[in-house]
mmCIF file of C-alpha atoms and ligand atoms in Angstrom:
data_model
loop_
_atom_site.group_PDB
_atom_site.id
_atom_site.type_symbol
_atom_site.label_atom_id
_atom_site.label_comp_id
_atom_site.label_asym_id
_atom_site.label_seq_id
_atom_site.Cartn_x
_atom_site.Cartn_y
_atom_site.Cartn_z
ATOM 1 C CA UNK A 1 76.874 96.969 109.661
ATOM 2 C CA UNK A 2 76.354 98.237 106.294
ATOM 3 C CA UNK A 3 78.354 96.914 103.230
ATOM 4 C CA UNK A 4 77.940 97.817 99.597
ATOM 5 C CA UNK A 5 79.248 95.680 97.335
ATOM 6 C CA UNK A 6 80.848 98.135 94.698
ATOM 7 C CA UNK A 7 82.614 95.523 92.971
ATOM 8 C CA UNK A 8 82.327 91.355 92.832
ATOM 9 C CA UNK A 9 84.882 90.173 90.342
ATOM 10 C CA UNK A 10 88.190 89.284 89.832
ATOM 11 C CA UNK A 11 88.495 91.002 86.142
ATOM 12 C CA UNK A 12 86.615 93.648 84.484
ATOM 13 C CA UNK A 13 84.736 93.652 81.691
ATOM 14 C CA UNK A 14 81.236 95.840 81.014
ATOM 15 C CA UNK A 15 79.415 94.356 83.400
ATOM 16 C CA UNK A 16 81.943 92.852 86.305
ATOM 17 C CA UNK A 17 83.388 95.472 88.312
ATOM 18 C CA UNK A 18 86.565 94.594 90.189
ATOM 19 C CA UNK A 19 86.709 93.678 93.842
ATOM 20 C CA UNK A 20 85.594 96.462 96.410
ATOM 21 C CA UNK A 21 83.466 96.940 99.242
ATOM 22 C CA UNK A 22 82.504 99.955 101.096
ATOM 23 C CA UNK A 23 81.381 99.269 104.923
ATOM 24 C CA UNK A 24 79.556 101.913 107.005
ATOM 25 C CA UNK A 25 80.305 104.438 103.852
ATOM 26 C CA UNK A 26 83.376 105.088 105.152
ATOM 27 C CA UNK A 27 85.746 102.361 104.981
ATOM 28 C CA UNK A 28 86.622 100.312 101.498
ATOM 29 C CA UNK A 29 87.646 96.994 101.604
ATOM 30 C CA UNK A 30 90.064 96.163 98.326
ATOM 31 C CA UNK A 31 89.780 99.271 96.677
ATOM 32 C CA UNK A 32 89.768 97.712 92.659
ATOM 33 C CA UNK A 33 86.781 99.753 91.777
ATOM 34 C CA UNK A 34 86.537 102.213 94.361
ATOM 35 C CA UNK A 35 86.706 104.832 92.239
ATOM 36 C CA UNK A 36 84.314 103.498 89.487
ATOM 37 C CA UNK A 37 81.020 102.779 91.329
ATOM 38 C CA UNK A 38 81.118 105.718 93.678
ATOM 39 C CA UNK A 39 80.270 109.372 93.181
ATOM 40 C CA UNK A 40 82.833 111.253 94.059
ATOM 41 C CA UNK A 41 80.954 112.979 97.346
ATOM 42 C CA UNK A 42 80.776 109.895 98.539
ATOM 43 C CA UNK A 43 84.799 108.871 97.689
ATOM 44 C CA UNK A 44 85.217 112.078 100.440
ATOM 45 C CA UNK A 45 83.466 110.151 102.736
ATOM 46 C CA UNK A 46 86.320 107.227 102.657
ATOM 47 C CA UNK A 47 89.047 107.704 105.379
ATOM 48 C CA UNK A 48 90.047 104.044 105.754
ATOM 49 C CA UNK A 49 90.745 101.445 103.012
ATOM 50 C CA UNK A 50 91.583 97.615 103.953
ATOM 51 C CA UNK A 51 93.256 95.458 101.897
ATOM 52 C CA UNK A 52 93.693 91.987 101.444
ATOM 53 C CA UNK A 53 97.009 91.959 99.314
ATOM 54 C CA UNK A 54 98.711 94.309 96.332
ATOM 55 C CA UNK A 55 97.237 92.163 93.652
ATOM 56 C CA UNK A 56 96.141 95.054 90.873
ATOM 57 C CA UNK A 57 92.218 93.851 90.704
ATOM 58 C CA UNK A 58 92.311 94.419 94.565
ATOM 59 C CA UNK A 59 94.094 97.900 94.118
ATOM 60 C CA UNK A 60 94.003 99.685 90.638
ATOM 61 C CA UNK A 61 91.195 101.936 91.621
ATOM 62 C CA UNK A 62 94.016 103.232 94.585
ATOM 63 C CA UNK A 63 96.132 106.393 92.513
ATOM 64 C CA UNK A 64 92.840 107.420 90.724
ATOM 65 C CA UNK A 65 90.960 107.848 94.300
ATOM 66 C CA UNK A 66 93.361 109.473 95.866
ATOM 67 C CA UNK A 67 93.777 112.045 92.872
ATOM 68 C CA UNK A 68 89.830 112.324 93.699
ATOM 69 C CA UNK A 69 89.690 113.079 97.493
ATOM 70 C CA UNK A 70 92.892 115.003 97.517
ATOM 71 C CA UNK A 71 92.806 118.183 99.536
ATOM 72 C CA UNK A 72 89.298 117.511 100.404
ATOM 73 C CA UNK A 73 90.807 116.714 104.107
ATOM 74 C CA UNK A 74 93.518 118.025 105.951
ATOM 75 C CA UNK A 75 93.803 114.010 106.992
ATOM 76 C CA UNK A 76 95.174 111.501 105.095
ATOM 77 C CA UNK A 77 93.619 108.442 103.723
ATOM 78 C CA UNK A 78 94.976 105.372 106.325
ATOM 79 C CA UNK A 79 95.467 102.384 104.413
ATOM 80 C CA UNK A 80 95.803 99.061 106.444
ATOM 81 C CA UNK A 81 97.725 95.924 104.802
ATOM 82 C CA UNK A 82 99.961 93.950 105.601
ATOM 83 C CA UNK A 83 104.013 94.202 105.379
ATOM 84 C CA UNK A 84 103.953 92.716 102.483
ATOM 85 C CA UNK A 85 101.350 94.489 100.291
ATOM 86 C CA UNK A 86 102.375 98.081 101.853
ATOM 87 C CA UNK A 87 106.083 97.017 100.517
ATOM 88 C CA UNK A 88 104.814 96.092 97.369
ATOM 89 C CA UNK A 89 102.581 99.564 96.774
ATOM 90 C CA UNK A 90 105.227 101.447 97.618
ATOM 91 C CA UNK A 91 107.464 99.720 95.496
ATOM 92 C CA UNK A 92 105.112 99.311 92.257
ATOM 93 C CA UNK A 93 102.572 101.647 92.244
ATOM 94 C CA UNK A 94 103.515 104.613 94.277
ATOM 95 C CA UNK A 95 107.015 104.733 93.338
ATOM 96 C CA UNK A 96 107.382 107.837 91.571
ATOM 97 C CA UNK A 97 107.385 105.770 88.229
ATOM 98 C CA UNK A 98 103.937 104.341 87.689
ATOM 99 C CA UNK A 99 102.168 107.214 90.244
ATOM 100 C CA UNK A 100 103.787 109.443 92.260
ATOM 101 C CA UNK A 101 104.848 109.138 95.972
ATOM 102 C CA UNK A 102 101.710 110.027 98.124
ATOM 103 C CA UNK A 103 103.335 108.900 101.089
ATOM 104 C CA UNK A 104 105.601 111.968 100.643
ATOM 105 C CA UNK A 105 102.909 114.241 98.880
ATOM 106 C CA UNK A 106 102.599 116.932 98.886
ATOM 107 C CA UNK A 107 105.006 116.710 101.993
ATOM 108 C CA UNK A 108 106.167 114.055 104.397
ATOM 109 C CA UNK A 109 104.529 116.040 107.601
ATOM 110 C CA UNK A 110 101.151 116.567 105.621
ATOM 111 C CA UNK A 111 100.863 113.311 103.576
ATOM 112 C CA UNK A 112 98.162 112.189 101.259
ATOM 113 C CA UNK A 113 98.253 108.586 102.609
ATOM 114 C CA UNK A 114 99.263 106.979 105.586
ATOM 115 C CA UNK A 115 100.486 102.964 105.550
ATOM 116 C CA UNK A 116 99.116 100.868 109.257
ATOM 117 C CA UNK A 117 100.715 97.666 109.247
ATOM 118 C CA UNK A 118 98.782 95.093 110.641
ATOM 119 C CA UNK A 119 99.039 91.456 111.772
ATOM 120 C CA UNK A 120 97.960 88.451 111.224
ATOM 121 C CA UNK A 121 95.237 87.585 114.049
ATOM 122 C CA UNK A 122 95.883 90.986 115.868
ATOM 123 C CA UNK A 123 92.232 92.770 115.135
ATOM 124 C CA UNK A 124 92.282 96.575 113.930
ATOM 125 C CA UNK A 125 89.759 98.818 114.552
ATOM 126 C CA UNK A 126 88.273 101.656 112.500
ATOM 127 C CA UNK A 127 85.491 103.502 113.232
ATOM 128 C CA UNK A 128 84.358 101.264 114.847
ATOM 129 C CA UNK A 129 84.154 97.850 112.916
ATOM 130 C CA UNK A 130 86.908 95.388 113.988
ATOM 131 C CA UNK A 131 88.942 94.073 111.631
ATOM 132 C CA UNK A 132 91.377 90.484 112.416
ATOM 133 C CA UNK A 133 92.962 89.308 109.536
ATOM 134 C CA UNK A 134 93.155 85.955 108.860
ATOM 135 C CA UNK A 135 96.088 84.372 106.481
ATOM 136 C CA UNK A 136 94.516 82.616 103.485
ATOM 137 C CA UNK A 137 96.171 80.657 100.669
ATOM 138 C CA UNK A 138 97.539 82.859 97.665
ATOM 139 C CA UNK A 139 100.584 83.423 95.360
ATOM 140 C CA UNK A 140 101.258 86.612 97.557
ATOM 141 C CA UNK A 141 100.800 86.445 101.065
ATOM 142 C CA UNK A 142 96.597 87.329 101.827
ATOM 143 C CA UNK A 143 94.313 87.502 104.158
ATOM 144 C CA UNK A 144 91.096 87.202 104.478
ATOM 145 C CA UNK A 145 88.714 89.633 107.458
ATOM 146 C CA UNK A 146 86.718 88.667 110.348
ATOM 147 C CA UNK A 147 84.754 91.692 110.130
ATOM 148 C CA UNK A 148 82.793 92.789 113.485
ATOM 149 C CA UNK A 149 80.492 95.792 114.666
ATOM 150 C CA UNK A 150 77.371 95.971 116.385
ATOM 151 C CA UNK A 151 77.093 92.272 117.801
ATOM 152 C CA UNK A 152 77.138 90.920 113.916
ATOM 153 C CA UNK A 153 80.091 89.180 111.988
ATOM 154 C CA UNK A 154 80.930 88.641 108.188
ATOM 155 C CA UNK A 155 83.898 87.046 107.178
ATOM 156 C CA UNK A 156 85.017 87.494 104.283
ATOM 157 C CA UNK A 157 88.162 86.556 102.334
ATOM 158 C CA UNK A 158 88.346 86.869 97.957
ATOM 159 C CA UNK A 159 91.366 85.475 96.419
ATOM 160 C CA UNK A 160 92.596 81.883 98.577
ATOM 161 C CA UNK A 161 93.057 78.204 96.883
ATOM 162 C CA UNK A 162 92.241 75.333 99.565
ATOM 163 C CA UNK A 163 93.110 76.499 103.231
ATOM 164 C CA UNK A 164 92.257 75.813 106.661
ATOM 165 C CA UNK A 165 92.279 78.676 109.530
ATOM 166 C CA UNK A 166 89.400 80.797 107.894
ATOM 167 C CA UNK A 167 87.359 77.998 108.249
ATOM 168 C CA UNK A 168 88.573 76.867 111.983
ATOM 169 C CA UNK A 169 87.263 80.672 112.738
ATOM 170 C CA UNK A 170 84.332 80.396 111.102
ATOM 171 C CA UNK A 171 83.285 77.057 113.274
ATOM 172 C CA UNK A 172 83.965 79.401 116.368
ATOM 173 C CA UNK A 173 82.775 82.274 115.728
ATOM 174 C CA UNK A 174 78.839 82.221 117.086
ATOM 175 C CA UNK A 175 77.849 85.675 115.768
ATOM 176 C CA UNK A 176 78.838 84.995 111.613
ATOM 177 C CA UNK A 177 76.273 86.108 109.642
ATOM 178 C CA UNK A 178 77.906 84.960 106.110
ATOM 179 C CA UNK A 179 81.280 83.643 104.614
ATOM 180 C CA UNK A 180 82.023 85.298 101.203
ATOM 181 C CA UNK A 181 84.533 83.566 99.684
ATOM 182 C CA UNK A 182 86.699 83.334 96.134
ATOM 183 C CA UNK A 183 85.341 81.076 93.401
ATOM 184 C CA UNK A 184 87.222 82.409 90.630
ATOM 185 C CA UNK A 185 87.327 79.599 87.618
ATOM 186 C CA UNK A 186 84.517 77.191 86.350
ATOM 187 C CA UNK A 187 85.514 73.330 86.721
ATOM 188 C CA UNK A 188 86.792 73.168 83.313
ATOM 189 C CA UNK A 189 89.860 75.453 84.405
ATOM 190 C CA UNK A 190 90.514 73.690 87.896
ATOM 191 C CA UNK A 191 94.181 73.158 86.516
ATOM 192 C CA UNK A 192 94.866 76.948 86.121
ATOM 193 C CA UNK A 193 92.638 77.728 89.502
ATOM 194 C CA UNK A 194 95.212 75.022 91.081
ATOM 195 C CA UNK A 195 98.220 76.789 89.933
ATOM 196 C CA UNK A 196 96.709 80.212 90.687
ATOM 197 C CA UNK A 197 95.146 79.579 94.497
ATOM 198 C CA UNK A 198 91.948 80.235 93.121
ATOM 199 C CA UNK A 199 89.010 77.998 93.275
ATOM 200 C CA UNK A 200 86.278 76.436 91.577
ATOM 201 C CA UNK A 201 82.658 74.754 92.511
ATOM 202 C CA UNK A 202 84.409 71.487 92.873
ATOM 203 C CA UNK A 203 87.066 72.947 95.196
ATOM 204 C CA UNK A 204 84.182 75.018 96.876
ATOM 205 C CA UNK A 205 82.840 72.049 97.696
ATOM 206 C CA UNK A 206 85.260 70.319 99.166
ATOM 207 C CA UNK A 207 86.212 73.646 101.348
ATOM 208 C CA UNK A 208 82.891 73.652 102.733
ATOM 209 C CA UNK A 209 83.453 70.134 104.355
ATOM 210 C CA UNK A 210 85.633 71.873 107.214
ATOM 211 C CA UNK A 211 82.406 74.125 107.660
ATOM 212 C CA UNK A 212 81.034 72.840 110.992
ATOM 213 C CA UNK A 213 77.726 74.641 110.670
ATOM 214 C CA UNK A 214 75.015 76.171 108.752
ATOM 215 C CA UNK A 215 75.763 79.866 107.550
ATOM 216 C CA UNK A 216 75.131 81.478 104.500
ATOM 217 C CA UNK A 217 78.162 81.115 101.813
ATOM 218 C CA UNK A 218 78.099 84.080 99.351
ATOM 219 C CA UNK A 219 80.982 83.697 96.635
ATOM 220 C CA UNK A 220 82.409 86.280 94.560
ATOM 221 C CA UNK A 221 86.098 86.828 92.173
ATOM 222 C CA UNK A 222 84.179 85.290 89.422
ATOM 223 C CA UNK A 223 86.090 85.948 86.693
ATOM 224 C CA UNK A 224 84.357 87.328 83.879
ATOM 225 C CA UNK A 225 84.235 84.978 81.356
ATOM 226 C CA UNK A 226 83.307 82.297 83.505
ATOM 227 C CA UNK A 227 80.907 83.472 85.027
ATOM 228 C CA UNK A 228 77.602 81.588 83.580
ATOM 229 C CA UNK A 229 79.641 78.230 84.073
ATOM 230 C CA UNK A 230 80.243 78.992 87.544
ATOM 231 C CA UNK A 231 76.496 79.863 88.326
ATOM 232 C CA UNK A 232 75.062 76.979 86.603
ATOM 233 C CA UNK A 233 77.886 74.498 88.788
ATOM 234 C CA UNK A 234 77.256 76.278 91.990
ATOM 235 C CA UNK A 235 73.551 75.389 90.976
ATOM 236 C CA UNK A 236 73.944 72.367 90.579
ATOM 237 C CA UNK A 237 75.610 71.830 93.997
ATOM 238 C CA UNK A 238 72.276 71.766 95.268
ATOM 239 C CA UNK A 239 73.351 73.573 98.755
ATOM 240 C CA UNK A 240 70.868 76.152 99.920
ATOM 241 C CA UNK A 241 73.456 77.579 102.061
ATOM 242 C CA UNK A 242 75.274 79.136 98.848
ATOM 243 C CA UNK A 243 74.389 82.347 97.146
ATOM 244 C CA UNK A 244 76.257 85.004 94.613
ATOM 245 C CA UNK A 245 77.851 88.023 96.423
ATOM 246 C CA UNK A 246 76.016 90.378 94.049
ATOM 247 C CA UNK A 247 77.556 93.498 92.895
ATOM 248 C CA UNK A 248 75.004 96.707 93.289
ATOM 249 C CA UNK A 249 73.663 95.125 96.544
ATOM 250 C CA UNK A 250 73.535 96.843 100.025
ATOM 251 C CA UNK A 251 73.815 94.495 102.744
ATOM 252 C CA UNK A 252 73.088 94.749 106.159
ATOM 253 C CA UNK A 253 74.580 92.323 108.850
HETATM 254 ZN ZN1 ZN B 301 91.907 88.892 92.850
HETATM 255 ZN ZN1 ZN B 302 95.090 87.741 93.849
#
């Protein structure tokens, strides 16, 4: 499995691209710079896009790719989310206000996107790579992916404060390659990371206690300017096992 890592941040700035990954080329996962890292022949290629809840950094790139891809297949783009985010899109972004309707454009036969409901713990598969969400621990309701193909797993979840189930899956699940995971806020802002469901290297820590095993950690949803605090505290961790999800990077699981 091949994912790109488009975007590793939780706020934008000149350097720090917001949260989006593309996996096999043709399926994004968050879509909050999807439109900014991409050429556009490759935006074509996108059929799928997975997301982990309606929060703008994980979805602001969404009206600006469509307007991209539009017409360029007589299929629409499938969006998978949960109850919750799809009500939210439609009610805040696609609402005729903000952006118009593409549920309904240009008609409700022929539409330029199609909303998939899915379920917590009830995988989804597209094109092959199997998606099972996984709740996580957020203002709005989130979840974080198991992400399988080809014998190899990732899971990876951005925004969550403290929680529990992601990591009872990642103690069972024999074929994980990596965890990425959310550290948004430097220790210095654990107050506002508390209150948000974000978290910090001291929170990261703590997290990784319920990790049973050995696998490589790779955080990301830095937020911009925090991010040479958080480096220099994950550093000083001292735990091998963590590394930066690095934005620009190809990885292959
Ligand atoms: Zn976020
Ligand atoms: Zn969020």
């Amino acid at each position: 499995m091949r994912i790109e890592v488009l975007g590793s941040y939780g706020g934008e700035s000149l350097e720090c691209r917001l949260t989006c990954l593309v996996i096999n080329g043709s399926i994004a996962l968050d879509a909050g710079s999807l439109t900014q890292a991409l050429p556009i022949e490759r935006q074509v290629g996108v059929h799928s896009i997975v997301l982990s809840h309606s929060h703008m950094d994980h979805t602001s790139a969404l009206p600006f790719f469509i307007e991209n891809v539009y017409g360029h297949s007589s299929n629409a783009i499938d969006i998978y989310a949960s109850s919750a985010t799809i009500y939210a899109i439609r009610k805040y972004l696609f609402n005729n206000a903000t952006w118009p309707d593409f549920t309904r454009l240009p008609n409700h036969l022929l539409p330029a996107v199609r909303f998939h409901e899915f379920q917590t713990e009830v995988p989804v598969e597209i094109d092959g790579v199997r998606f099972t969400p996984i709740e996580v621990n957020h203002l709005v309701p989130t979840h974080g992916f198991l992400i399988e193909a080809d014998g190899a797993s990732v899971l990876w979840s951005s925004d969550t404060g403290p929680t529990r189930r992601l990591w009872e899956i990642a103690n069972r699940t024999r074929s994980l390659q990596a965890i990425c995971i959310d550290t948004s806020f430097d220790n210095a802002l654990q107050e506002i990371a508390d209150v948000s469901l974000h978290l910090t290297p001291r929170t990261l820590e703590s997290e990784l206690q319920k990790l049973e095993r050995s696998v490589p950690v790779l955080v990301h949803h830095l937020k911009p300017p925090c991010v040479e605090r958080i480096r220099e505290e994950v550093e000083e961790l001292g735990n091998p096992d963590i590394g930066f999800l690095e934005q620009g990077k190809v990885y292959e699981f």
